[in-house]
Every structure is written in structure tokens, then in C-alpha cells.
Coordinates of C-alpha atoms in Angstrom, one line a residue:
X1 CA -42.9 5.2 10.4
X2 CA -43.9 3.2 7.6
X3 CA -47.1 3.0 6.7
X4 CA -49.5 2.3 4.3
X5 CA -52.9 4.2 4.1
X6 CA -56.0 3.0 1.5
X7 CA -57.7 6.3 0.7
X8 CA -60.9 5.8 -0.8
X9 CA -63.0 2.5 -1.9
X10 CA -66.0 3.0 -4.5
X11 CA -68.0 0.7 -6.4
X12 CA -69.6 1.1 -9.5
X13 CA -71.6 -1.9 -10.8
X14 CA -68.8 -4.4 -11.1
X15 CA -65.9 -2.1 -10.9
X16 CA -64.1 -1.4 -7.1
X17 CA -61.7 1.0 -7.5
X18 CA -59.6 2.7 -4.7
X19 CA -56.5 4.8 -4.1
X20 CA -53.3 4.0 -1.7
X21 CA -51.0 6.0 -0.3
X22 CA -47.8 4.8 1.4
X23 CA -44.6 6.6 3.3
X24 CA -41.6 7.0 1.2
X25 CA -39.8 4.4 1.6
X26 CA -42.4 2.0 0.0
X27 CA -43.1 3.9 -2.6
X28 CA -41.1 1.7 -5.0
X29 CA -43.3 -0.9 -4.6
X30 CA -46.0 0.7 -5.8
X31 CA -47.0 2.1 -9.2
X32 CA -49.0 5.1 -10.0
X33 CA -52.0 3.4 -10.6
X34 CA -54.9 3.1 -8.0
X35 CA -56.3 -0.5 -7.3
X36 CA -58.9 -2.1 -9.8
X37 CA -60.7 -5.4 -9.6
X38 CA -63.7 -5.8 -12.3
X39 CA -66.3 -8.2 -11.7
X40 CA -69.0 -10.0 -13.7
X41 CA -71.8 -9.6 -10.8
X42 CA -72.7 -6.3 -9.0
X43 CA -71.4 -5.3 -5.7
X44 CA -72.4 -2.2 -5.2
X45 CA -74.8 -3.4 -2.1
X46 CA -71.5 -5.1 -0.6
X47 CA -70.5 -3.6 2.4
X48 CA -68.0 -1.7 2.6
X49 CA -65.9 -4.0 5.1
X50 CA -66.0 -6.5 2.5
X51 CA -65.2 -4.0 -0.4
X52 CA -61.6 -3.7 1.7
X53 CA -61.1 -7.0 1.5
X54 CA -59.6 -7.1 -2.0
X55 CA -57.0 -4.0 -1.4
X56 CA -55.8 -5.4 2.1
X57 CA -55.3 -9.5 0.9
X58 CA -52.5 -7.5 -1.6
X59 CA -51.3 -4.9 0.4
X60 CA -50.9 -6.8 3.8
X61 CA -48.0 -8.5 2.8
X62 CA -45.7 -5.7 1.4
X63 CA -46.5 -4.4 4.6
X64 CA -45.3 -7.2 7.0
X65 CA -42.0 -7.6 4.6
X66 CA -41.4 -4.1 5.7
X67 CA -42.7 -3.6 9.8
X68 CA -45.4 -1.4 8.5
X69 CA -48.8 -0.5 9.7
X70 CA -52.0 -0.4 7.2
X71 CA -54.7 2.1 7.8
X72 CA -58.3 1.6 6.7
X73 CA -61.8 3.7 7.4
X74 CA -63.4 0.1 7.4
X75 CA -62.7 -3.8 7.1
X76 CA -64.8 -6.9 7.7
X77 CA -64.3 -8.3 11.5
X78 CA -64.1 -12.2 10.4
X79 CA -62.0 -10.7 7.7
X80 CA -59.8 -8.8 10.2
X81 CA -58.7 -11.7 12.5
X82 CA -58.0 -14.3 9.5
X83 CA -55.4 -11.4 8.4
X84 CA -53.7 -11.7 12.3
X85 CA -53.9 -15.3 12.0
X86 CA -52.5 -15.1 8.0
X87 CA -50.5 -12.7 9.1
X88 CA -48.7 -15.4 11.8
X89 CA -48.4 -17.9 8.8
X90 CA -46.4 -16.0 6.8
X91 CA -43.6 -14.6 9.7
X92 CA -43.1 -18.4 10.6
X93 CA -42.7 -19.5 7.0
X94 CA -40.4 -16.6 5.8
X95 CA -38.1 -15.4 8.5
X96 CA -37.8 -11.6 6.6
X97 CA -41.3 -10.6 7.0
X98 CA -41.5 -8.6 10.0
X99 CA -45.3 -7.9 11.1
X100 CA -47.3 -5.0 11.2
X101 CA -50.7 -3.9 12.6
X102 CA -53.7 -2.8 10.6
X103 CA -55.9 -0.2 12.0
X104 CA -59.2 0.8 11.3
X105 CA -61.7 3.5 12.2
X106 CA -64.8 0.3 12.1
X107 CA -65.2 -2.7 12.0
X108 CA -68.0 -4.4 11.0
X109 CA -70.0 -7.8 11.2
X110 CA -72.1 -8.7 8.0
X111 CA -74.9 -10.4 7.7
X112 CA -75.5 -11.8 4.6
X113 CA -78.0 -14.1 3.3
X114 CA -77.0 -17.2 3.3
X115 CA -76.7 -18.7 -0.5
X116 CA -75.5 -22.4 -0.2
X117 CA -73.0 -21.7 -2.9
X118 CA -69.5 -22.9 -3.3
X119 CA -67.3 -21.9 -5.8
X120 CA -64.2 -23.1 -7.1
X121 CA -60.6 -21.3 -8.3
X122 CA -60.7 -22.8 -11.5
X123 CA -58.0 -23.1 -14.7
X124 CA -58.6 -26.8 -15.8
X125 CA -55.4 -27.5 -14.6
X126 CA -54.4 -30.5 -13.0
X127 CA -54.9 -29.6 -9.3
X128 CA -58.1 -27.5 -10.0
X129 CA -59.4 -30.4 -12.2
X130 CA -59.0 -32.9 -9.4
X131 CA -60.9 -30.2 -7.3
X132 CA -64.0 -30.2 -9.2
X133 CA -64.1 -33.9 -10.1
X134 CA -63.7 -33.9 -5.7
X135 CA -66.8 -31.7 -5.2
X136 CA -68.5 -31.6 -8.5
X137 CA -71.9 -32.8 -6.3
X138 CA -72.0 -29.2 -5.2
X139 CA -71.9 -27.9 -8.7
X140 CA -69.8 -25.3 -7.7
X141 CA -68.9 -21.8 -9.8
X142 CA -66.0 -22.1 -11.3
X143 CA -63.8 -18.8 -10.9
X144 CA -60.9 -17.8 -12.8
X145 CA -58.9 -14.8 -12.4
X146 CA -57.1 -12.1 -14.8
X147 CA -54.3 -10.5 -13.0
X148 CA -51.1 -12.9 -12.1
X149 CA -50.2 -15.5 -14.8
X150 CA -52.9 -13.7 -17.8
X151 CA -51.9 -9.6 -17.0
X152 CA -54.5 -7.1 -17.9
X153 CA -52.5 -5.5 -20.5
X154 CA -53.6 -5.8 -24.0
X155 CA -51.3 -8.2 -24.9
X156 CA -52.7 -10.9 -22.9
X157 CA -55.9 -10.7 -24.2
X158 CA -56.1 -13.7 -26.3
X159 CA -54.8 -15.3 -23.9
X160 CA -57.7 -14.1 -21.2
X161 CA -60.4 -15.0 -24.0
X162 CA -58.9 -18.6 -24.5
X163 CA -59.0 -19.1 -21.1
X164 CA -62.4 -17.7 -20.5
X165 CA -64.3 -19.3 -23.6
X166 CA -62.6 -22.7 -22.4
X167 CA -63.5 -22.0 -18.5
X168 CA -67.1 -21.2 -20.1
X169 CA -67.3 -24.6 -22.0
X170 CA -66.3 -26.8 -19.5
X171 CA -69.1 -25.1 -17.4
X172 CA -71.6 -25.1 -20.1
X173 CA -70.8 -29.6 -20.0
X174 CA -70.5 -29.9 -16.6
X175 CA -74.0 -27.7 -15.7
X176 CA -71.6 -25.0 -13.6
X177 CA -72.3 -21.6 -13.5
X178 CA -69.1 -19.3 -13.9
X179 CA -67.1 -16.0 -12.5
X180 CA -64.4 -13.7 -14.0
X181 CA -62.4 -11.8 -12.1
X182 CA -60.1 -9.1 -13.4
X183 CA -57.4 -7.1 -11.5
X184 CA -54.2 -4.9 -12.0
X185 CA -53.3 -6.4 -8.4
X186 CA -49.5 -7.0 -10.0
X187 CA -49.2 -4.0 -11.6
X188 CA -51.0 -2.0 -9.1
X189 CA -48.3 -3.1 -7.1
X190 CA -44.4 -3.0 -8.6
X191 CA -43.7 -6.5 -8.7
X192 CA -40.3 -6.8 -10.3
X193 CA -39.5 -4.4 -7.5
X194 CA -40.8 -7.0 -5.2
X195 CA -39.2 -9.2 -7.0
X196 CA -35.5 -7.3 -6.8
X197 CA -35.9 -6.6 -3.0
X198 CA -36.9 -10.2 -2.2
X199 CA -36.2 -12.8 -4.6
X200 CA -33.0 -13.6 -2.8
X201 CA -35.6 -14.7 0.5
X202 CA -38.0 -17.0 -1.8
X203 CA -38.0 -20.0 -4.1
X204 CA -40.3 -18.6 -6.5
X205 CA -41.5 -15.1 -7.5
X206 CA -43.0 -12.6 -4.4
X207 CA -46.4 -13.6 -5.6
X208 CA -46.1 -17.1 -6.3
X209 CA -43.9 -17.2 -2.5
X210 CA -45.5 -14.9 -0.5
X211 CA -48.9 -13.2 -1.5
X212 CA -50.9 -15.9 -4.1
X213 CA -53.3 -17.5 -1.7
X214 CA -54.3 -14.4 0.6
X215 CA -54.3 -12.5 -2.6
X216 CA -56.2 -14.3 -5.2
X217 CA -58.9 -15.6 -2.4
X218 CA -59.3 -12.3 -1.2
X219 CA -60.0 -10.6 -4.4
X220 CA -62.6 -12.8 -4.6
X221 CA -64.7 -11.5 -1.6
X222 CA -67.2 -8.7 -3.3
X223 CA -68.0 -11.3 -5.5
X224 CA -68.4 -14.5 -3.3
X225 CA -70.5 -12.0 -1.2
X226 CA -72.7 -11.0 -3.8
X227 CA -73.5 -14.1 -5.2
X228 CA -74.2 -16.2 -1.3
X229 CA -71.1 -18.6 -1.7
X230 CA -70.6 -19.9 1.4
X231 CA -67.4 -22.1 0.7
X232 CA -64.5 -21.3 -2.0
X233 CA -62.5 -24.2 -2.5
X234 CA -58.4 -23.7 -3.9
X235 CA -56.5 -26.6 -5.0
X236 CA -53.4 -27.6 -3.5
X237 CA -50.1 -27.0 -5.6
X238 CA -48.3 -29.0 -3.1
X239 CA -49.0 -31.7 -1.2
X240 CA -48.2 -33.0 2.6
X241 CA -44.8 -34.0 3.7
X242 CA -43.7 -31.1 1.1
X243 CA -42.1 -27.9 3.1
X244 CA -41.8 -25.1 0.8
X245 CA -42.3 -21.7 1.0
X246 CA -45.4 -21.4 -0.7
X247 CA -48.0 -18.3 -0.7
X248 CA -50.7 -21.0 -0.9
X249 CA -50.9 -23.7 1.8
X250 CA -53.1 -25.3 4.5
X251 CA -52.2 -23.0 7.2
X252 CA -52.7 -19.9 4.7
X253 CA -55.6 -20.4 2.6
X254 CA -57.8 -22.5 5.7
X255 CA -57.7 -19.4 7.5
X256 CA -58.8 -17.1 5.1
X257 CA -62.6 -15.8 5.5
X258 CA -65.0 -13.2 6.0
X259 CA -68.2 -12.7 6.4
X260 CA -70.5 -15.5 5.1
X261 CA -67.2 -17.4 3.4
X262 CA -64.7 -20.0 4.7
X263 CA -62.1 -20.7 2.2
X264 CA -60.7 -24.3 1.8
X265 CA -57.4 -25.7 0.5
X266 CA -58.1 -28.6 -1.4
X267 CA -56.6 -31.8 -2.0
X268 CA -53.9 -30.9 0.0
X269 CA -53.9 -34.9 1.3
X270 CA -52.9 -36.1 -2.4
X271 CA -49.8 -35.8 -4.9
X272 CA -49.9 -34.4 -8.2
X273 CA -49.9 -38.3 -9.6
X274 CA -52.3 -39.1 -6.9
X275 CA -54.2 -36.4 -8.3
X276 CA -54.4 -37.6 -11.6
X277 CA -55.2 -41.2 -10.4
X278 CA -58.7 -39.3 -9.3
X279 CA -59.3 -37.4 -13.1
X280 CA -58.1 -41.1 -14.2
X281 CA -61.1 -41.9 -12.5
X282 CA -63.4 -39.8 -13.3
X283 CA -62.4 -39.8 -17.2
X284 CA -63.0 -43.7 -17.1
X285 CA -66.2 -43.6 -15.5
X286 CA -68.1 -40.2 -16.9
X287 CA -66.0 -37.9 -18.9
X288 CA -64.0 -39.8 -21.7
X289 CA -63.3 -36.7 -23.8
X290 CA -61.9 -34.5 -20.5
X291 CA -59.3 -31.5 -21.8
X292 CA -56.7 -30.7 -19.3
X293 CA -55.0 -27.6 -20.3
X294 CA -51.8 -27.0 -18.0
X295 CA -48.8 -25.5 -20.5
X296 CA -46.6 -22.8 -19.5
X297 CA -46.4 -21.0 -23.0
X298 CA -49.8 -20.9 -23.9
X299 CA -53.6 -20.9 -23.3
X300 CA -55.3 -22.6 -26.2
X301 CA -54.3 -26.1 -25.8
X302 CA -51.4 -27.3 -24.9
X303 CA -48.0 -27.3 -26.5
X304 CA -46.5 -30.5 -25.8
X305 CA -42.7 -29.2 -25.7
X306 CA -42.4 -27.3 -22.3
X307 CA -41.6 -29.1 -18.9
X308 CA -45.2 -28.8 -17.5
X309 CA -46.9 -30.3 -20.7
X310 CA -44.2 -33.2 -20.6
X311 CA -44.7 -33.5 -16.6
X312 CA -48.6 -33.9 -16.9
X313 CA -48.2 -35.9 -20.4
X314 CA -46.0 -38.7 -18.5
X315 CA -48.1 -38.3 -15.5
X316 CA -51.6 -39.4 -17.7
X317 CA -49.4 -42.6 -19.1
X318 CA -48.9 -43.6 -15.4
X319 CA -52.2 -43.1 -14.7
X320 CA -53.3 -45.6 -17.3
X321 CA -54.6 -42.3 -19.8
X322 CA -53.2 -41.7 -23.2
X323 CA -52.0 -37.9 -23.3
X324 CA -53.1 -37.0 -26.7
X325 CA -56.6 -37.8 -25.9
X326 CA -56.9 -35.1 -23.4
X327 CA -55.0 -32.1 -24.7
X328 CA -51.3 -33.4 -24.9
X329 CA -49.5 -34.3 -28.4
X330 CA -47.0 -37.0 -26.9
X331 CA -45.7 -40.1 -28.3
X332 CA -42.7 -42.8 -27.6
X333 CA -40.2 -40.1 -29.2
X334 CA -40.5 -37.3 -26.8
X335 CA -39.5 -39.1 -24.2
X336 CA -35.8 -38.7 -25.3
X337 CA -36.0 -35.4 -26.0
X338 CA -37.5 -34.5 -22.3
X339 CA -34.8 -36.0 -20.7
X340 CA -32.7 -34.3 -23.7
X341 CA -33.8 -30.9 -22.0
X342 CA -34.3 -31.8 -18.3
X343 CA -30.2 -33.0 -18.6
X344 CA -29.3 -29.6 -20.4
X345 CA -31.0 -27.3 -18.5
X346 CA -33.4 -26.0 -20.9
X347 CA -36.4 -24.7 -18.5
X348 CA -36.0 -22.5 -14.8
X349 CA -37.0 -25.1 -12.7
X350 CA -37.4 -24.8 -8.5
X351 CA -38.2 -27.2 -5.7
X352 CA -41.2 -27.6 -6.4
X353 CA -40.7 -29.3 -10.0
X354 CA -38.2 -31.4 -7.9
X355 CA -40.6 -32.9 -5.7
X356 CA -42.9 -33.4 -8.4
X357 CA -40.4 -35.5 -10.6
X358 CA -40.0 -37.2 -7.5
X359 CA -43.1 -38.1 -7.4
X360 CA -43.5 -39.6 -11.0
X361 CA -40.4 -41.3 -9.9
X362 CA -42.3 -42.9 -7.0
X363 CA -45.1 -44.5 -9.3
X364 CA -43.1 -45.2 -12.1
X365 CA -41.1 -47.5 -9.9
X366 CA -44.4 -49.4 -9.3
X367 CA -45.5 -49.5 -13.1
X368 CA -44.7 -51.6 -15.5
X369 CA -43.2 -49.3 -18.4
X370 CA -45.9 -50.0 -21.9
X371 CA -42.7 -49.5 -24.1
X372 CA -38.9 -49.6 -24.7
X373 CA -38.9 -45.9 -25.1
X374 CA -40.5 -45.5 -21.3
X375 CA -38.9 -47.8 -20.1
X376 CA -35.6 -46.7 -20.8
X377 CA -37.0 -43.3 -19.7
X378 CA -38.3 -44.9 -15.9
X379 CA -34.7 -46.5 -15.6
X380 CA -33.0 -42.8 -16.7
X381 CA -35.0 -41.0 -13.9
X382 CA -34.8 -43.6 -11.3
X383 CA -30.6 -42.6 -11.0
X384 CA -31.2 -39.1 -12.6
X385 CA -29.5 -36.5 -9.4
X386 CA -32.9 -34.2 -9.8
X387 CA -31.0 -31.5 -7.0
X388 CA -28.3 -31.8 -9.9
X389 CA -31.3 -31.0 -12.5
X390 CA -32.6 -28.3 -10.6
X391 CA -29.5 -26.2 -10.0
X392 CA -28.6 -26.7 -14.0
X393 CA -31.9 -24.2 -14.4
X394 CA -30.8 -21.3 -12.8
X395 CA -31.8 -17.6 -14.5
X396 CA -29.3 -16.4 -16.3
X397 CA -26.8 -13.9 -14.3
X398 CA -27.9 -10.9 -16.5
X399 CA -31.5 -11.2 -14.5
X400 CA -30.1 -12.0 -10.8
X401 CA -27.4 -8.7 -11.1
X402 CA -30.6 -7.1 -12.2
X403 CA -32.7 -7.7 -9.5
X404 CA -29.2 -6.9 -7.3
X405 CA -29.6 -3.4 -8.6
X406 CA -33.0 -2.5 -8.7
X407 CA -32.3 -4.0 -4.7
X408 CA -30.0 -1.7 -3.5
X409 CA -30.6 1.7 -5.6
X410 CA -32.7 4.8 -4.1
X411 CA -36.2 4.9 -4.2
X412 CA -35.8 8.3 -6.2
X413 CA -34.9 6.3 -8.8
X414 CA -37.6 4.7 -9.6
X415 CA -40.8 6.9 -7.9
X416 CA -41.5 10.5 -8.0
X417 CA -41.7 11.9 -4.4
X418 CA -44.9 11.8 -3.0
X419 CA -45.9 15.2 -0.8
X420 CA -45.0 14.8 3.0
X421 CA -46.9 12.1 4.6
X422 CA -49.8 13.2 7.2
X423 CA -51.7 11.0 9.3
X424 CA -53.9 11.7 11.8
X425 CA -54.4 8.7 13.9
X426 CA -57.4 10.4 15.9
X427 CA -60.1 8.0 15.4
X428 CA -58.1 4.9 14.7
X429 CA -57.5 1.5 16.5
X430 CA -55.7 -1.4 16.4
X431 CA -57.7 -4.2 14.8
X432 CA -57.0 -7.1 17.1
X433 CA -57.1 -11.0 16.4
X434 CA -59.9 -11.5 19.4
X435 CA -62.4 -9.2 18.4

């Protein structure tokens, strides 16, 4: 049967730490190393129900892609039915995930105090921006996350300490108080097996597809917890009318909670341009100086040459702002050289970039164009074939035979056989969604 069994849960200070085990044939997608999440507030007076929560929002899904059942001493009740109803989400929108059933020898309802807090998954991206500027009367903590797009290996960590010291700055103006969150949660788990097992299924990546918005919410749980935060707010990526398979929508993210937290997916109502329109807003009527930092290749600042800087660069010209003056070097002469690259192929683009070119397409049929060089642009885009664009992006066939072997190879190739899988289920019950 597969299965999937968390073995132990400590906290120390900021540190929760706990081992997995899983039957053999899921070993490959997991590493050798036991789960770690770091944060920059005690939790060692979090219950343990909650401590669970972290482990399980990463776990759960590997397990429904596979039929298998998830074993746990402990887990938060409120916590337990949003996974059933999370859990429902995900089967409807990706038709390989098969179910499973979590089991658990407690479960527990917490108390806690109640804090008035809110906080607030926070890059200074577009979407998170327009999320603040939305429910900046609340003042809300502003979180960001080390684990998915910034790894914890060494390698990132200029990266992690650009994106912190600008995080910290933007608090410092905007009188916001601020959380880190660090996690091995992707390498913890073997993504590119992930990855090579179920690319073929998604648009995106497994995480970015699948496991984002349970994920990245529910590894904030100790910490919203400790500090009383009663609401934690994600921004949209998408918007309605958009269908994608996405780990991070309305009926995902709305249902996750547990005790003492409702989580919220924001902005869900607007476009990305739409989106913009509200930090066009804002920067006109409080912040003149705003710095949007949204590049693909790097933290500190944007720079101005990949597909997302020219996307949000294009997008602040259409909302009446002038790109260089909040983070984006862009003048008349890029515009050639975006399409240039859009028409070549240059960047791995997916639906979702398609349906957000659609969108500046929208508005920039209703704007008058402030120069030849746009204009020429606008009238380019308005008969560009974008499903034409997109397909031009594929990966290169070296990564998708790749991910074709890693697929269909033996799990002895890639783990060391674990000792023969016990489990007594003496003690143990089905967490159900009415409890």
C-alpha cells in the first residue's frame, strides 16, 4: 500500500524539523533529508497540530498524485478538513491525482489568542504590490519565503539577502512589520523527479501546478500562530475568466486554514493591467518613488531584458507610469527588440504569459500609443498569433527526453532501499472532512 508516514516533529526556537518515511515506490520523490522550515519568531509553545501543518501542505500532494495514505501522531482539526476540501480542488483540476486519506492518532482544536494580525505573502511584485496597496489600512506583515524560486543552497544567498534587505525597506517606509521564512520544502522533496513523473500532466512545474498555494500558505502556520494573525492574504497570479491549472487559485488558497487563520486569495477579481491601474493609483496619490521588482534573472533590481521585466515595463506605460522611474530601464528602442525576441522564441513561455499579453493587448487597444515606436509595437501585437508565440518557446528536447527517462526508470536508480515498511495502524483513524 502506499503510504506516507511523518515520524517525528520537534521545535527548537525557530527551527521545526521532522523526519518522513514513505513505502518504496515513492521513495524517489523524496531526498534523504528530513523536513526543515526556520523561522524568525519562536514556536516552540505552538501546538503540535499546528507544527504538522507545514510537513502535510507539502506532502499531501505527492500523496494524492499517487492513491496514498499519510499518517500523522497529530494535526490541527480546522487544518484537517481544509486538506479534504483542498484535497477535492486539486482531483477536479488535474484528472491524474488520485486521492488519499490522512490518518491521525489526534486531533486537536486550538485555541489561540486572538491577535488582530494579518499578514501578507510578500515579493514587491506586481500582484503582491497591488495586495498591499488593497489592504495597507491593516498594516499587515509582510512575509516572504526562502525555499521555491530563492533555494536554500548557498548559492542563492545573495539572492535571499537582496530580497530580504529590500522586503525590510519597503516595511521600514510603509510602517510594516516583517517575517522570513526559510524551507528545504523543494529539496526535501525530489522535485525534478516530480517534475519527470508529471510534467507531461501540467503547464508549469509540479510546484508552480500542483503544490504552491497549499504549500507556501501552510508553511506559514507555526508562524502565523505565534504571532496572532488572524488573516493571511496571497495575491492572485491569475485572474477570473482564466482556467489554468494553477497550484494557487480561489478554490485552493480560500479554503486553506487552521486554527485561528483564514487564508485569502487576493485580487483574484482584477487583471494583471487592472492590477497596475491600482499601484498607478497609489504611486500618483502617495508613493511617487514605488520600486516594483518583478525580473526572472535576478533580485536586485530589475534587468530590463527578460520577458517579465518587458511585460511589467509596457504594462506601467499603459498605466500612465514611466518604467524607469520604478525599477525598469526601458525606452522607445526596446520595444523592437521585445517583439525581436517574443517572434524568435527567446524565453519558455506557457499559458499563462499568453493570457497576460492578451491582456496588454486588451488595453492597448483602448490607449492611445505616446510614440511611433509603441505604436508600431500596439499595431504588431494586435495581429501577433500569441498560441503561435507560445508554442515557439518550447524547452529544448534534450530536457523533455530527460524528464522521459527519469519517468520511466526504477526507483533503485535513483534511492537506496529503505528497510521493509511496518506500520501498525492500531491507534489510528481516518481524519474526516465533518469533524
Amino acid at each position: 500500500m502506499s503510504s506516507i508516514i511523518i515520524d517525528r516533529i520537534t521545535a527548537d526556537d525557530g527551527t521545526l524539523e521532522c523526519s518522513v518515511r514513505s513505502s518504496a515506490d515513492l521513495e524517489r520523490f523524496f531526498s534523504d533529508e528530513p523536513f526543515r522550515t526556520s523561522y524568525d519568531v519562536s514556536i516552540e509553545d505552538v501546538p503540535e497540530g499546528v507544527l504538522a501543518i507545514p510537513v502535510l501542505a507539502q506532502i499531501c500532494p505527492v500523496a494524492w498524485a499517487n492513491g496514498a495514505d499519510v499518517y500523522v501522531d497529530e494535526v490541527d482539526a480546522t487544518f484537517a478538513r481544509a486538506l479534504e476540501e483542498v484535497k477535492e480542488s486539486l482531483c477536479e483540476m488535474h484528472d491524474f491525482l488520485e486521492g488519499g486519506t490522512l490518518y491521525a492518532k489526534e486531533t486537536t482544536d486550538a485555541d489561540p489568542e486572538a491577535g488582530d494580525e494579518s499578514g501578507l505573502l510578500f515579493t514587491g511584485g506586481v500582484d503582491s504590490t497591488c495586495s498591499y496597496v488593497r489592504h495597507r489600512e491593516e498594516s499587515p506583515t509582510l512575509v516572504s519565503i526562502r525555499g521555491w524560486t530563492i533555494t536554500p543552497d548557498s548559492a542563492d544567498d545573495e539572492k535571499w539577502d537582496a530580497l530580504r534587505s529590500r522586503v525590510s525597506s519597503f516595511a521600514d517606509d510603509h510602517d510594516c512589520e516583517t517575517a522570513f521564512v526559510e524551507s528545504n520544502m523543494l529539496s526535501f522533496l525530489d522535485h525534478p523527479m516530480l517534475l519527470a513523473h508529471y510534467k507531461r500532466h501540467v503547464d508549469g512545474g509540479w510546484y508552480s501546478s500542483v503544490g504552491h498555494g497549499l504549500g507556501l500558505l501552510g508553511l506559514c502556520a507555526p508562524m502565523a500562530y505565534a504571532r496572532g494573525m488572524e488573516d493571511l492574504y496571497v495575491a492572485a497570479t491569475h485572474w477570473d475568466g482564466i482556467d489554468l491549472e494553477w497550484g494557487s487559485r480561489p478554490d485552493i488558497d480560500e479554503r486553506v486554514r487552521w486554527a485561528g487563520t483564514q487564508c485569502h486569495h487576493d485580487a483574484y477579481e482584477l487583471t494583471r493591467q487592472e492590477r497596475l491601474d491600482v499601484i498607478a493609483d497609489y504611486v500618483r496619490t502617495e508613493d511617487p518613488t514605488l520600486q516594483l521588482q518583478t525580473c526572472n534573472d535576478q533580485m536586485a533590481g530589475n534587468c530590463g531584458e527578460c520577458e517579465k521585466c518587458y511585460r511589467t515595463a509596457v504594462g506601467l506605460r499603459l498605466s500612465g507610469l514611466e518604467p524607469a522611474d520604478h525599477g525598469y530601464p526601458f525606452a522607445d528602442s526596446d520595444y523592437h527588440q521585445l517583439r525581436r525576441s517574443l517572434e524568435r522564441g527567446d524565453w519558455v513561455l506557457g499559458e499563462d504569459e499568453r493570457h497576460m499579453w492578451a491582456d496588454i493587448r486588451d488595453r492597448a487597444r483602448e490607449t492611445e500609443p505616446a510614440t511611433p515606436a509603441e505604436r508600431t509595437f500596439f499595431e504588431w501585437l494586435e495581429t501577433a498569433e500569441l498560441d503561435e508565440l507560445i508554442s515557439a518557446s518550447e524547452p529544448p528536447l534534450s530536457h523533455r527526453l530527460l524528464r522521459a527517462g527519469a519517468r520511466n526508470a526504477p526507483s533503485t536508480v535513483y534511492n537506496t532501499v529503505y528497510p521493509a515498511w511496518i506500520m501498525a495502524k492500531a491507534g489510528l483513524r481516518r481524519v474526516r472532512s465533518d469533524r
